[in-house]
Short mmCIF file of C-alpha atoms in Angstrom, two decimals:
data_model
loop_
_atom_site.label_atom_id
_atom_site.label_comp_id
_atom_site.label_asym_id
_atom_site.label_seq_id
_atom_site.Cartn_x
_atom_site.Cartn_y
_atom_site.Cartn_z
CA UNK A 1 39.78 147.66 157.59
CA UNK A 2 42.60 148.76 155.57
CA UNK A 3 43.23 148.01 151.59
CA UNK A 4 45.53 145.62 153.44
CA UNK A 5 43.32 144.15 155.55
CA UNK A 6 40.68 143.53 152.93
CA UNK A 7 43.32 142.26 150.09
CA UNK A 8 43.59 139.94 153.33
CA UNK A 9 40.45 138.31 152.82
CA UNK A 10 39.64 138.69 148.68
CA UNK A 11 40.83 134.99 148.62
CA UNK A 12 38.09 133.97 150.44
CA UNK A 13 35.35 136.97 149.47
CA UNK A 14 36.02 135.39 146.27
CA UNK A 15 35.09 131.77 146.86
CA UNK A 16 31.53 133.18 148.36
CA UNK A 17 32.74 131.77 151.93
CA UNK A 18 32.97 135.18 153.56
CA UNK A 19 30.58 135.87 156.11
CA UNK A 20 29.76 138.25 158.72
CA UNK A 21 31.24 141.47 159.56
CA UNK A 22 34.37 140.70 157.26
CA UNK A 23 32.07 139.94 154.39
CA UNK A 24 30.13 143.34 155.41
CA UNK A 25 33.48 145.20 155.56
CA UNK A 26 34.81 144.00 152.33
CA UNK A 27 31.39 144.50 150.48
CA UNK A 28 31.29 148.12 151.80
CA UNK A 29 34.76 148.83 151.16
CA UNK A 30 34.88 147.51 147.47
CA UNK A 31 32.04 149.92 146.53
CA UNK A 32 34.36 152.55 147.14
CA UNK A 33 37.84 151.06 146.33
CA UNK A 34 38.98 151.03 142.67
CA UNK A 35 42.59 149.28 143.63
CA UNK A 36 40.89 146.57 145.72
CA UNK A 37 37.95 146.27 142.93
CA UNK A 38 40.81 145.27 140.62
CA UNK A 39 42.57 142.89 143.28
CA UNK A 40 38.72 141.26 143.57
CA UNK A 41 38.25 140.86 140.18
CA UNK A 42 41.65 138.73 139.97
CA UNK A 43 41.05 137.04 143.13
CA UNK A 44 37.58 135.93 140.85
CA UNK A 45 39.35 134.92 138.18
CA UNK A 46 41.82 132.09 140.13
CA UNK A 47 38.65 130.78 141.93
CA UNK A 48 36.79 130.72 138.70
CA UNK A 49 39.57 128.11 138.01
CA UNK A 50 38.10 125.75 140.75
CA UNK A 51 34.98 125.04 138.28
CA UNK A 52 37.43 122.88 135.87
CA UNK A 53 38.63 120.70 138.49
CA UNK A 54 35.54 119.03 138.87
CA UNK A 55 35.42 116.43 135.93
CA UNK A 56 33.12 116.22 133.10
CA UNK A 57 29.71 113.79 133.96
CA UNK A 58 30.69 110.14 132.44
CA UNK A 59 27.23 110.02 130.78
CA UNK A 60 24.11 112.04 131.24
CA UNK A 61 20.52 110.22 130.67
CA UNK A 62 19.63 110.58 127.08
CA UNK A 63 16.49 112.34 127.30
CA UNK A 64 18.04 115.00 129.11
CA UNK A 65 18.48 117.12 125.66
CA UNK A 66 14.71 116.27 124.41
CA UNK A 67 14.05 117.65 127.79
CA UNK A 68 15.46 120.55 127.74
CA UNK A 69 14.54 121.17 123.56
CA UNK A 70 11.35 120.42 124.44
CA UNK A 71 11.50 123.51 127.32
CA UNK A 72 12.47 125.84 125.16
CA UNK A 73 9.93 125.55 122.29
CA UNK A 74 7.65 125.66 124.67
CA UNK A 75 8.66 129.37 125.67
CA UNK A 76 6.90 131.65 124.01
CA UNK A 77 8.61 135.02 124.77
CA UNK A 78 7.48 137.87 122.65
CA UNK A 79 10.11 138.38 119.63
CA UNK A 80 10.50 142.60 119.92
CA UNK A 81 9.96 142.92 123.47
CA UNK A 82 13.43 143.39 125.58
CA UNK A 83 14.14 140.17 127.94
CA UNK A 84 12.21 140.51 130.99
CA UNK A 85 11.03 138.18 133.82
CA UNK A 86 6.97 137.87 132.38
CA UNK A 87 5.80 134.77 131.94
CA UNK A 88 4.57 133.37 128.67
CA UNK A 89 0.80 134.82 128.03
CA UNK A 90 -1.89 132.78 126.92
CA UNK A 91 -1.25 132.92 122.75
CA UNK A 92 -3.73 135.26 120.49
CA UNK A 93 -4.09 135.41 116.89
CA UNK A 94 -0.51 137.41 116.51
CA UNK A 95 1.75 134.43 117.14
CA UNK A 96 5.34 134.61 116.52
CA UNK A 97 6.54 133.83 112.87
CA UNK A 98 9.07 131.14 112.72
CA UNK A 99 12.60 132.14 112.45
CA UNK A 100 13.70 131.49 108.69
CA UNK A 101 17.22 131.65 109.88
CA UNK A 102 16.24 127.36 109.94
CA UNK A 103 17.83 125.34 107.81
CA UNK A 104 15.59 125.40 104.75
CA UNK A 105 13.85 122.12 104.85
CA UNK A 106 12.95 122.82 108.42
CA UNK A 107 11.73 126.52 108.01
CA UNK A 108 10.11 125.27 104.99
CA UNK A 109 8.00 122.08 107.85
CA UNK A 110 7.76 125.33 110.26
CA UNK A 111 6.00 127.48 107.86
CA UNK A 112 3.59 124.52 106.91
CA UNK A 113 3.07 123.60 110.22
CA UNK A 114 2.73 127.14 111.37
CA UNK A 115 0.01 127.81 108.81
CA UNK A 116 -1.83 125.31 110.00
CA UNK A 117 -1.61 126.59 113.24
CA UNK A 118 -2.83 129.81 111.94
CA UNK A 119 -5.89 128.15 110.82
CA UNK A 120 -6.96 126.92 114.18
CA UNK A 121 -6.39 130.04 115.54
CA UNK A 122 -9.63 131.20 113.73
CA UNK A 123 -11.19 129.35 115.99
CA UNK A 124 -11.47 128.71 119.60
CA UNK A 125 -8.42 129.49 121.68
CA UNK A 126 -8.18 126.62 123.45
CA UNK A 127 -7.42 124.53 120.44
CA UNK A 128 -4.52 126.89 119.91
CA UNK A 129 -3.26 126.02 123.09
CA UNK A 130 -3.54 122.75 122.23
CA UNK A 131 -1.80 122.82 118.83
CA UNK A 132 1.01 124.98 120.48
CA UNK A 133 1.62 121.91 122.51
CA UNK A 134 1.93 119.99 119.52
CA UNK A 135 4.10 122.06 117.32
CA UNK A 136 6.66 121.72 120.10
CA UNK A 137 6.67 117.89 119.94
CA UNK A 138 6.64 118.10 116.12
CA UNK A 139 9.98 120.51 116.53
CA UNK A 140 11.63 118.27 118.78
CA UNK A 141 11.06 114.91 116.15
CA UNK A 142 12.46 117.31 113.67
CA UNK A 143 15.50 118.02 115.35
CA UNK A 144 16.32 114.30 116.39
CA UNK A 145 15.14 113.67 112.60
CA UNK A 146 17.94 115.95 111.82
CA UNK A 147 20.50 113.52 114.26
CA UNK A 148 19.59 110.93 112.53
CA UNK A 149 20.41 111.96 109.10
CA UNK A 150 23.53 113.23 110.26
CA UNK A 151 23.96 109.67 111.44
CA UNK A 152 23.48 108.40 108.67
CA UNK A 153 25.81 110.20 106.46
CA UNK A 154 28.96 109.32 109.32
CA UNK A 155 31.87 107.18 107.58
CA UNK A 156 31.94 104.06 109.59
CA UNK A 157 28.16 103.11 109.60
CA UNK A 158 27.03 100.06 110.29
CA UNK A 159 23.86 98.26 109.39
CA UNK A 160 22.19 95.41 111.94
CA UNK A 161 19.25 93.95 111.03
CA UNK A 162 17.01 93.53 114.14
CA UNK A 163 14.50 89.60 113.76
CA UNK A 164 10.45 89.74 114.67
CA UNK A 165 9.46 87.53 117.24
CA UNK A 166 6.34 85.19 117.44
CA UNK A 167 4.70 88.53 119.44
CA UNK A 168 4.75 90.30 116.03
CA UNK A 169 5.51 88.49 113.16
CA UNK A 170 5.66 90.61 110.42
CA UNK A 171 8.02 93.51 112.55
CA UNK A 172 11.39 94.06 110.91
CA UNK A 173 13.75 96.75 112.06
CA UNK A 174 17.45 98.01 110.69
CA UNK A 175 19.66 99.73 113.63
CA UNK A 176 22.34 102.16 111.86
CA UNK A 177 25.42 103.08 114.09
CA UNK A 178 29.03 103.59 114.05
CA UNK A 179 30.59 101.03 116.45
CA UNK A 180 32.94 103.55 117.86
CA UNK A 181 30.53 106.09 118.82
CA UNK A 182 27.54 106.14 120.97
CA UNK A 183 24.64 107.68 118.59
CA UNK A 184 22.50 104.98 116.52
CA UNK A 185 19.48 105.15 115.51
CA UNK A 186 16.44 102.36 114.74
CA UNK A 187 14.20 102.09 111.83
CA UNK A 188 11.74 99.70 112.14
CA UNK A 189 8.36 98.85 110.38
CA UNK A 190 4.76 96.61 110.96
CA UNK A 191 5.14 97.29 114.82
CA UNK A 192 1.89 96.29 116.22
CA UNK A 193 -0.27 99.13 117.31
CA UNK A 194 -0.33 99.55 120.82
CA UNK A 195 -2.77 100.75 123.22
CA UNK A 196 -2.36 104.34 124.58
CA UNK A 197 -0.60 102.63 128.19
CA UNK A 198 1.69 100.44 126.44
CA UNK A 199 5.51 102.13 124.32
CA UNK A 200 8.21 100.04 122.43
CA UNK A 201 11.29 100.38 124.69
CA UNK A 202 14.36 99.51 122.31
CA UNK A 203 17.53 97.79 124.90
CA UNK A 204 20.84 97.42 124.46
CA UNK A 205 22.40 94.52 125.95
CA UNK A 206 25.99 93.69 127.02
CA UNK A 207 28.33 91.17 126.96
CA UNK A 208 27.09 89.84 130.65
CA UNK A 209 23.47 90.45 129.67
CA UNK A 210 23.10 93.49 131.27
CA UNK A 211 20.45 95.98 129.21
CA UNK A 212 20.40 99.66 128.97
CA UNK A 213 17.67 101.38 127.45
CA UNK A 214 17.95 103.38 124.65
CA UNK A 215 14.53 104.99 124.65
CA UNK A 216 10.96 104.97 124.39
CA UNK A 217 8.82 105.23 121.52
CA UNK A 218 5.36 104.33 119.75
CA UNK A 219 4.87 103.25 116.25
CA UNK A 220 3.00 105.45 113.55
CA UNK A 221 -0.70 104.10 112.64
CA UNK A 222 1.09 102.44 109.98
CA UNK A 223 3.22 100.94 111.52
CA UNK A 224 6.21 102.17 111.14
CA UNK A 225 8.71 104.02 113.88
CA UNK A 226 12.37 105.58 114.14
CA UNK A 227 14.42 106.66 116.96
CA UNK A 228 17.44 108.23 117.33
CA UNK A 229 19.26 107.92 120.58
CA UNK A 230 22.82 108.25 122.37
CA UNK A 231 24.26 105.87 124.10
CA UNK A 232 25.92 105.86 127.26
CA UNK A 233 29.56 104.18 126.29
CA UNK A 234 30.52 103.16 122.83
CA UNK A 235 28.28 100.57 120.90
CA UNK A 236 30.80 98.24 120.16
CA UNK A 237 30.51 97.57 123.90
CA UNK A 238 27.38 96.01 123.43
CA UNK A 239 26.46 92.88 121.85
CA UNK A 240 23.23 92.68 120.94
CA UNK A 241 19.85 94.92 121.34
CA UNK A 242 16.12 94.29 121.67
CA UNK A 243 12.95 96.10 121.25
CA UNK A 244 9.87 94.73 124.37
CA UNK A 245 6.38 96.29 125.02
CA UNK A 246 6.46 98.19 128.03
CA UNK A 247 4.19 100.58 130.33
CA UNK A 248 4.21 104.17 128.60
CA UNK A 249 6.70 105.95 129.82
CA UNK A 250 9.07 103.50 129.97
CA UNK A 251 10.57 100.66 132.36
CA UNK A 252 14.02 100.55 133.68
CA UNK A 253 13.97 96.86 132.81
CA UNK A 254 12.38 94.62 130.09
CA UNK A 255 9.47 93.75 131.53
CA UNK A 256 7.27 93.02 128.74
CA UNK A 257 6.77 90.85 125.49
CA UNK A 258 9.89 91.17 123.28
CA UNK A 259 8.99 92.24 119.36
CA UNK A 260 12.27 92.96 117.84
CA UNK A 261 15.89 91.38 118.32
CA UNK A 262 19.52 91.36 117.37
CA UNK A 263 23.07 91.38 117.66
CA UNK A 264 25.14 94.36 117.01
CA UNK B 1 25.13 126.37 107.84
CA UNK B 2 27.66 124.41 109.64
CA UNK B 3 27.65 125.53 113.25
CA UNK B 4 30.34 123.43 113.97
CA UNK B 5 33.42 126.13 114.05
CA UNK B 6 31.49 128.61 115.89
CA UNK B 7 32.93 129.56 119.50
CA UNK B 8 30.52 129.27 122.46
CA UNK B 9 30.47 133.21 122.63
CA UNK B 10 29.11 133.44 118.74
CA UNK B 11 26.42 130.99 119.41
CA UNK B 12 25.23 132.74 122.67
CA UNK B 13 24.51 135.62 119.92
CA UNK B 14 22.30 133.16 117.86
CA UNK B 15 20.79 132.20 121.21
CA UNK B 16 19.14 135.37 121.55
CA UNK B 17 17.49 135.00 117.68
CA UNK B 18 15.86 131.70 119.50
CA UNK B 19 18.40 129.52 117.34
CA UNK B 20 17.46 126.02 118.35
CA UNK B 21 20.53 124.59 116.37
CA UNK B 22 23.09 126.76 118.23
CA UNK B 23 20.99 125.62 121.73
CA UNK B 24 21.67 122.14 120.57
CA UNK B 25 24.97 122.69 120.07
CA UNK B 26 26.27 124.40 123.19
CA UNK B 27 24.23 121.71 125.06
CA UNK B 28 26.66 119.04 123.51
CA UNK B 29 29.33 120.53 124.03
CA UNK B 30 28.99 121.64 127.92
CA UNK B 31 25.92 119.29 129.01
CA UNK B 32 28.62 116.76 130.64
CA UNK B 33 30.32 119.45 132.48
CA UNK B 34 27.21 121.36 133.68
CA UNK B 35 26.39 117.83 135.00
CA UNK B 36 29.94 117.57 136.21
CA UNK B 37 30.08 120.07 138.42
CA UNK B 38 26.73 119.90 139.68
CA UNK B 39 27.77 116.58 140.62
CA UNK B 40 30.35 117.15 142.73
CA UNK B 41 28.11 119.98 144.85
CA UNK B 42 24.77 117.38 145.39
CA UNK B 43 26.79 113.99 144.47
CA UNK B 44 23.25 112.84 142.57
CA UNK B 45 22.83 112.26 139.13
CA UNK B 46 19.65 112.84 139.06
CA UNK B 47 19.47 116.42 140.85
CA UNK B 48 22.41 117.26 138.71
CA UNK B 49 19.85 116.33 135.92
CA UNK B 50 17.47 118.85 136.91
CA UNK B 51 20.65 121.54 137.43
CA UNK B 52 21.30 121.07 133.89
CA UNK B 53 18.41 121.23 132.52
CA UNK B 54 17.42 124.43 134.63
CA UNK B 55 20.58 126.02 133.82
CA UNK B 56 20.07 125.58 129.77
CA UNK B 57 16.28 126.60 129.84
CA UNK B 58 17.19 129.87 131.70
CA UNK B 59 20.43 130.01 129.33
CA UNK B 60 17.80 129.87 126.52
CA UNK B 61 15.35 132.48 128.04
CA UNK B 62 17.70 135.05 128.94
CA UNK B 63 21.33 134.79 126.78
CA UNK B 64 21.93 138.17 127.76
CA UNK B 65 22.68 136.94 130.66
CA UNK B 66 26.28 136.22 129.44
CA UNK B 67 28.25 139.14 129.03
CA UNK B 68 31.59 138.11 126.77
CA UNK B 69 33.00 141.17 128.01
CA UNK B 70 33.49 139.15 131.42
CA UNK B 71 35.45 136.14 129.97
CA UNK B 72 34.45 133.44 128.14
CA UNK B 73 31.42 131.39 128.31
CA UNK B 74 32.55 127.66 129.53
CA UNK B 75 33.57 129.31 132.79
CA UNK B 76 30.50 131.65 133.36
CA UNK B 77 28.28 128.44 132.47
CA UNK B 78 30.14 126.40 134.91
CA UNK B 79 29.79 128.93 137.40
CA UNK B 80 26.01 129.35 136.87
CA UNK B 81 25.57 126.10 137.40
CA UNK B 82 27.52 125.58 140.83
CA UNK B 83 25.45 128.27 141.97
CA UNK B 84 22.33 126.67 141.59
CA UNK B 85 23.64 123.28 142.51
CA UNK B 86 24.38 124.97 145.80
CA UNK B 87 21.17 126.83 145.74
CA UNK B 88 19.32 123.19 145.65
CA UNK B 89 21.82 121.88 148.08
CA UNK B 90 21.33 124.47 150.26
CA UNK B 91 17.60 124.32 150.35
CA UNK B 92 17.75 120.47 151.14
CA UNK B 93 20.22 120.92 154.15
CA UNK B 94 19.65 123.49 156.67
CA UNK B 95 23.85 122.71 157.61
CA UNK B 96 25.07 121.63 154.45
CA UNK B 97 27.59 118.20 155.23
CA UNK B 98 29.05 115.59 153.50
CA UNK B 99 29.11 111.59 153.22
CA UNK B 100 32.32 111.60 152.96
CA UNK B 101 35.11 113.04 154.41
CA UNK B 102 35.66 116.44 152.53
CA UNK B 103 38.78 116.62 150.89
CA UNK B 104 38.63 112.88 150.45
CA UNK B 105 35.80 113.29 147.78
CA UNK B 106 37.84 115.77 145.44
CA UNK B 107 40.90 113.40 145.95
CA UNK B 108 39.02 110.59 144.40
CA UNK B 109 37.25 112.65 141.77
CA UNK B 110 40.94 113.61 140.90
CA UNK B 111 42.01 110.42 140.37
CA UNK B 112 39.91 108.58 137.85
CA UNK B 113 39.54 111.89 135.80
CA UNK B 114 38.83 111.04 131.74
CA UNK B 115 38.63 113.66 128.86
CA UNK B 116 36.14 112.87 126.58
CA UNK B 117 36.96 112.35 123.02
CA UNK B 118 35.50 115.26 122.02
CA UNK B 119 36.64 117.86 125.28
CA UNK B 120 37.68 121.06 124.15
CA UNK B 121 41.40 121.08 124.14
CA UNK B 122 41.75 124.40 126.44
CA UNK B 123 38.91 122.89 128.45
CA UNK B 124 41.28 120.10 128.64
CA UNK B 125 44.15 121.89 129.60
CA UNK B 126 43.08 123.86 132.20
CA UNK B 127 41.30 120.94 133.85
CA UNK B 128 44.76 119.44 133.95
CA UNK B 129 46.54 122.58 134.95
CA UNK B 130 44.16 122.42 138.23
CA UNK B 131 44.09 119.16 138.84
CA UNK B 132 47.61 119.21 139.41
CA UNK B 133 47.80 122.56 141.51
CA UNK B 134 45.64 120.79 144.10
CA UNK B 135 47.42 117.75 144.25
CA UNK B 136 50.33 120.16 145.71
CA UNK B 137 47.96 121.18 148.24
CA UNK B 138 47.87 119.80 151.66
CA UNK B 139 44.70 118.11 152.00
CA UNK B 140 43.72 120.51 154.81
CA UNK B 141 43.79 122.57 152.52
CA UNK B 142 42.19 121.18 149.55
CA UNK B 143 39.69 119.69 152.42
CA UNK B 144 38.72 123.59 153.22
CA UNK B 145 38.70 125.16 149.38
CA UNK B 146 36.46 122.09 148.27
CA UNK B 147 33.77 123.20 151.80
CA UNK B 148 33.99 126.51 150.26
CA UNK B 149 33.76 125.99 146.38
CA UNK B 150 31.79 123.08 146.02
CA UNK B 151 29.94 122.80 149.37
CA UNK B 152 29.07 126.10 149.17
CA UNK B 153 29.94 127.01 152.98
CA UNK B 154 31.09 129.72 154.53
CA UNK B 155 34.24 130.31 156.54
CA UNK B 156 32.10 129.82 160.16
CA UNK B 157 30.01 126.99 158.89
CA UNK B 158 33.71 125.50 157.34
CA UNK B 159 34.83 126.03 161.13
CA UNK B 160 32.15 124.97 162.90
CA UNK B 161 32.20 121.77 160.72
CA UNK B 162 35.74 120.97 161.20
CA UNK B 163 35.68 122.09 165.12
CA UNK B 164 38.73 124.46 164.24
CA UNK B 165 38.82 128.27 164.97
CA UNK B 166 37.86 130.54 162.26
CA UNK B 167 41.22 132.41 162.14
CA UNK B 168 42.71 129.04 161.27
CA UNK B 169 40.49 128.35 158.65
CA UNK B 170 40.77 131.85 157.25
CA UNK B 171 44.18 131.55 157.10
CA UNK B 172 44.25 127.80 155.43
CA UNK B 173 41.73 129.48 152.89
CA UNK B 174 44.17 132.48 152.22
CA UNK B 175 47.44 129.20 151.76
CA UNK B 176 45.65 127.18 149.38
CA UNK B 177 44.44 130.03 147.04
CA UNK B 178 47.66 131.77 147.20
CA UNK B 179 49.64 127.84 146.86
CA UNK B 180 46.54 127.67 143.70
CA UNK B 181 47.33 130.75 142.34
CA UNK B 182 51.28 129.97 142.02
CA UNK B 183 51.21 126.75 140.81
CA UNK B 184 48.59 127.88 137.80
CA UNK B 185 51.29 130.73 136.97
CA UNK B 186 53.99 128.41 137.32
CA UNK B 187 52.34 126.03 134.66
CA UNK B 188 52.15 129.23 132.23
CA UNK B 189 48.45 129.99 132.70
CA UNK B 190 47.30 133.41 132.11
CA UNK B 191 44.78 134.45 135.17
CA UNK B 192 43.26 136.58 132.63
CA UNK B 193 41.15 133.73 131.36
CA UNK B 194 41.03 134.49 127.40
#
C-alpha cells in the first residue's frame, strides 16, 4: 500500500478493529514509516477519546477497595530488585522494612507490628507465613481506621444513636455521618460474641423499607466493634439503619436476629 | 502529608515506593470510571468488579507501566482497562454479540449520563465534549465505532455481524472517526491530550 493507502485505514488500525492483510500491511509499513508513525499516533489519540464517553459506574460495591488494599499488601515484591514478572517467594528472615514514608502514627503501628513479626521469624517459617497474612489484615483496619477519623473531623457530622434489642441488651452503638455524603461509620460496644460462622451485618434502610448493606463485621472479645463504610447514594436518602446476626460472610438480606437499631 | 493536590501522574511516582495512601487515592478518584468503562464492554457489574480490581493490583505491581511521557494517566488507565474488559469478554464469547442492538446501548448510556460531585473537571469536560460529537453521528455510525471500541471487534467480525460488506464498514469506520475528530476540534479540544 501507499502512505495513502495506509493513512486510509489508521482510523480503524487505531480502534484495534483492523484485521487481516490490511492490519498486516499497515503493521509492516509503520515499522518503517516515520510520517505515517506520526499520523498513527494522532489517529490514537482521537480514539483514546472514545474511553470518556462511556460514563462513570453509579456505585461500585464497597468492598471493592478493601479488596483490592488487601491485594496489594499481600504482594511482597522485593524492594531493590527492578520490576519483573516473578512471583512473590516464600518470605525468609530478610523481610522488607516498612516504608517510613507512612504517616507517622502508622509507620510508628508498622514498625511495632513488624517487630513482632521479626520475632516469629526466629522461628518456624510457617508461622511467618501466617503472620504475613495477618499484618495485611491489620494494614487494611488501619487504613479504614484512617477513613474514619477523617470522617470524623468532616464539618457537617452527624451523630445517631443506634437502640439494643431484647437479642442483646446491653449493645449500644453511635453511627457518625454527614447526611450529604455517602461515608459513615459505626461505633458500637457489648456486641455479643459470636461464634466463628455467625458476623454483625450493619443495613441501611430506605424510605420504602428497602435495606442495603453496609458491611460485615465481628466484634472484639470485648465487645466492642467499628466500621467504616461508603454508601451507595447519599445517607440522607435513607431513613433508618440496623445491625442483624448473619452467616459469616455476609447475607444480601437480613436474615438473622436484629441487635442494634435506628433512624438516621 | 496531604495527598490531596497531587496529579494522578505524581502519585503513580509514589506508587512505585509501594505508597498505599497514593494507591488509595487514585482508586477514589478513577475506581467509578475503571468500572465505567468496563461496564459498557461486559454490561455486568460484577465482572466489571473483577476488571477493576485486576487493573489496580497490576497498576500497583508494575507503575512503570505508565509512561507520562505518553499522555496523562486517566486515559492510559481507562484504556488498560477496556483492554482487559475485552480480554474477559473475549474469552467468554467465541463471536463476541450483544443483547441489545449496538448503537442502541451507547445511545442510552448517553442519555442518563451524571458527573459525580467529585469528577475531575477536565474529566468532565471531555466526557461532554464526546458525548456530544457522537450524538452528531449517524447511528450507523456510532452503531459500528461502539462494535469496534467497546465490543472489541474487528472490521470482518463488525461485517459479518451486521451482514454488510467490509468495504462498507471500512468506510463507515473511516466517516465517524473523521465526523469524531471534527466535531472534538470544533469544540476547541486539543488532540494532543495534555
Amino acid at each position: 500500500m501507499t502512505c495513502d493507502e495506509i493513512r486510509e485505514n489508521l482510523d480503524i488500525y487505531a480502534l484495534g478493529a483492523l484485521d487481516g492483510g490490511d492490519l498486516r500491511e499497515v503493521a509492516s509499513h509503520l515499522a518503517t514509516c516515520a510520517d505515517c508513525r506520526a499520523e498513527a499516533q494522532r489517529a490514537e489519540k482521537a480514539v483514546a477519546y472514545l474511553a470518556f464517553a462511556a460514563p462513570p459506574a453509579p456505585r461500585v460495591s464497597a468492598d471493592l477497595k478493601t479488596r483490592v488494599l488487601a491485594a496489594a499488601h499481600n504482594e511482597r515484591t522485593p524492594q531493590a530488585r527492578p520490576s519483573s514478572g516473578a512471583p512473590a517467594r516464600r518470605p525468609r528472615l530478610s523481610f522488607r522494612w516498612p516504608s517510613f514514608r507512612l504517616a507517622p502514627a502508622a509507620a510508628l503501628a508498622s514498625l511495632v507490628i513488624a517487630l513482632g513479626v521479626f520475632a516469629w521469624a526466629l522461628s518456624l517459617q510457617g508461622r511467618l507465613e501466617r503472620q504475613a497474612s495477618e499484618i495485611a489484615q491489620l494494614q487494611v483496619r488501619s487504613q479504614q481506621y484512617r477513613e474514619m477519623t477523617d470522617l470524623l473531623t468532616t464539618p457537617g457530622l452527624i451523630e445517631r444513636v443506634m437502640a439494643a434489642t431484647d437479642t442483646a441488651p446491653r449493645a449500644t452503638a453511635l453511627m457518625y455521618l454527614v447526611p450529604s455524603g455517602t461515608k459513615a461509620c459505626l461505633l458500637a460496644r457489648d456486641l455479643p460474641t459470636l461464634p466463628s460462622n455467625q458476623a454483625y451485618q450493619l443495613w441501611l434502610i430506605d424510605a420504602s423499607g428497602q435495606r442495603t448493606s453496609g458491611g460485615v463485621f465481628r466484634a472484639r472479645s470485648d465487645g466492642s466493634a467499628w466500621l467504616v463504610f461508603d454508601a451507595p447514594r447519599p445517607l440522607s436518602t435513607f431513613a433508618a439503619a440496623g445491625v442483624t446476626i448473619e452467616p459469616a460472610g455476609g447475607s444480601p438480606g437480613p436474615t438473622g436476629a436484629r441487635v442494634l437499631g435506628g433512624n438516621l | 502529608m496531604d495527598y490531596a493536590h497531587l496529579s494522578d501522574e505524581q502519585l503513580v511516582i509514589l506508587l512505585a515506593q509501594k505508597d498505599e495512601q497514593a494507591l488509595s487515592l487514585l482508586y477514589d478518584r478513577h475506581a467509578r470510571h475503571v468500572v465505567g468503562i468496563s461496564m459498557a464492554v461486559l454490561r455486568d457489574q460484577s465482572q466489571a468488579e473483577d476488571v477493576a480490581q485486576d487493573v489496580f493490583v497490576k497498576l500497583w505491581r508494575q507503575p512503570a507501566s505508565y509512561d507520562a511521557g505518553r499522555g496523562r494517566f486517566a486515559p492510559w488507565l481507562l484504556s488498560v482497562a477496556r483492554h482487559r474488559a475485552i480480554d474477559l469478554l473475549r474469552s467468554q464469547h467465541g463471536d463476541v454479540s450483544f443483547d441489545q442492538p449496538a448503537g442502541e446501548a451507547l445511545l442510552f448510556t448517553l442519555a442518563d449520563d451524571a458527573a459525580g460531585p467529585d469528577e475531575e473537571a477536565w474529566l468532565a469536560e471531555r466526557r461532554r465534549a464526546v458525548r456530544a460529537a457522537l450524538v452528531g453521528l449517524p447511528a450507523a455510525q456510532r452503531q459500528v465505532i461502539e462494535l469496534a471500541y467497546f465490543g472489541g471487534m474487528t472490521q470482518s467480525q463488525i461485517a459479518g455481524h451486521l451482514h454488510e460488506p467490509l468495504g462498507t464498514i471500512k468506510t463507515r469506520l473511516r466517516l465517524a472517526m473523521h465526523k469524531l475528530r471534527d466535531a472534538l476540534a470544533a469544540g476547541g479540544l486539543e488532540l494532543e491530550l495534555p
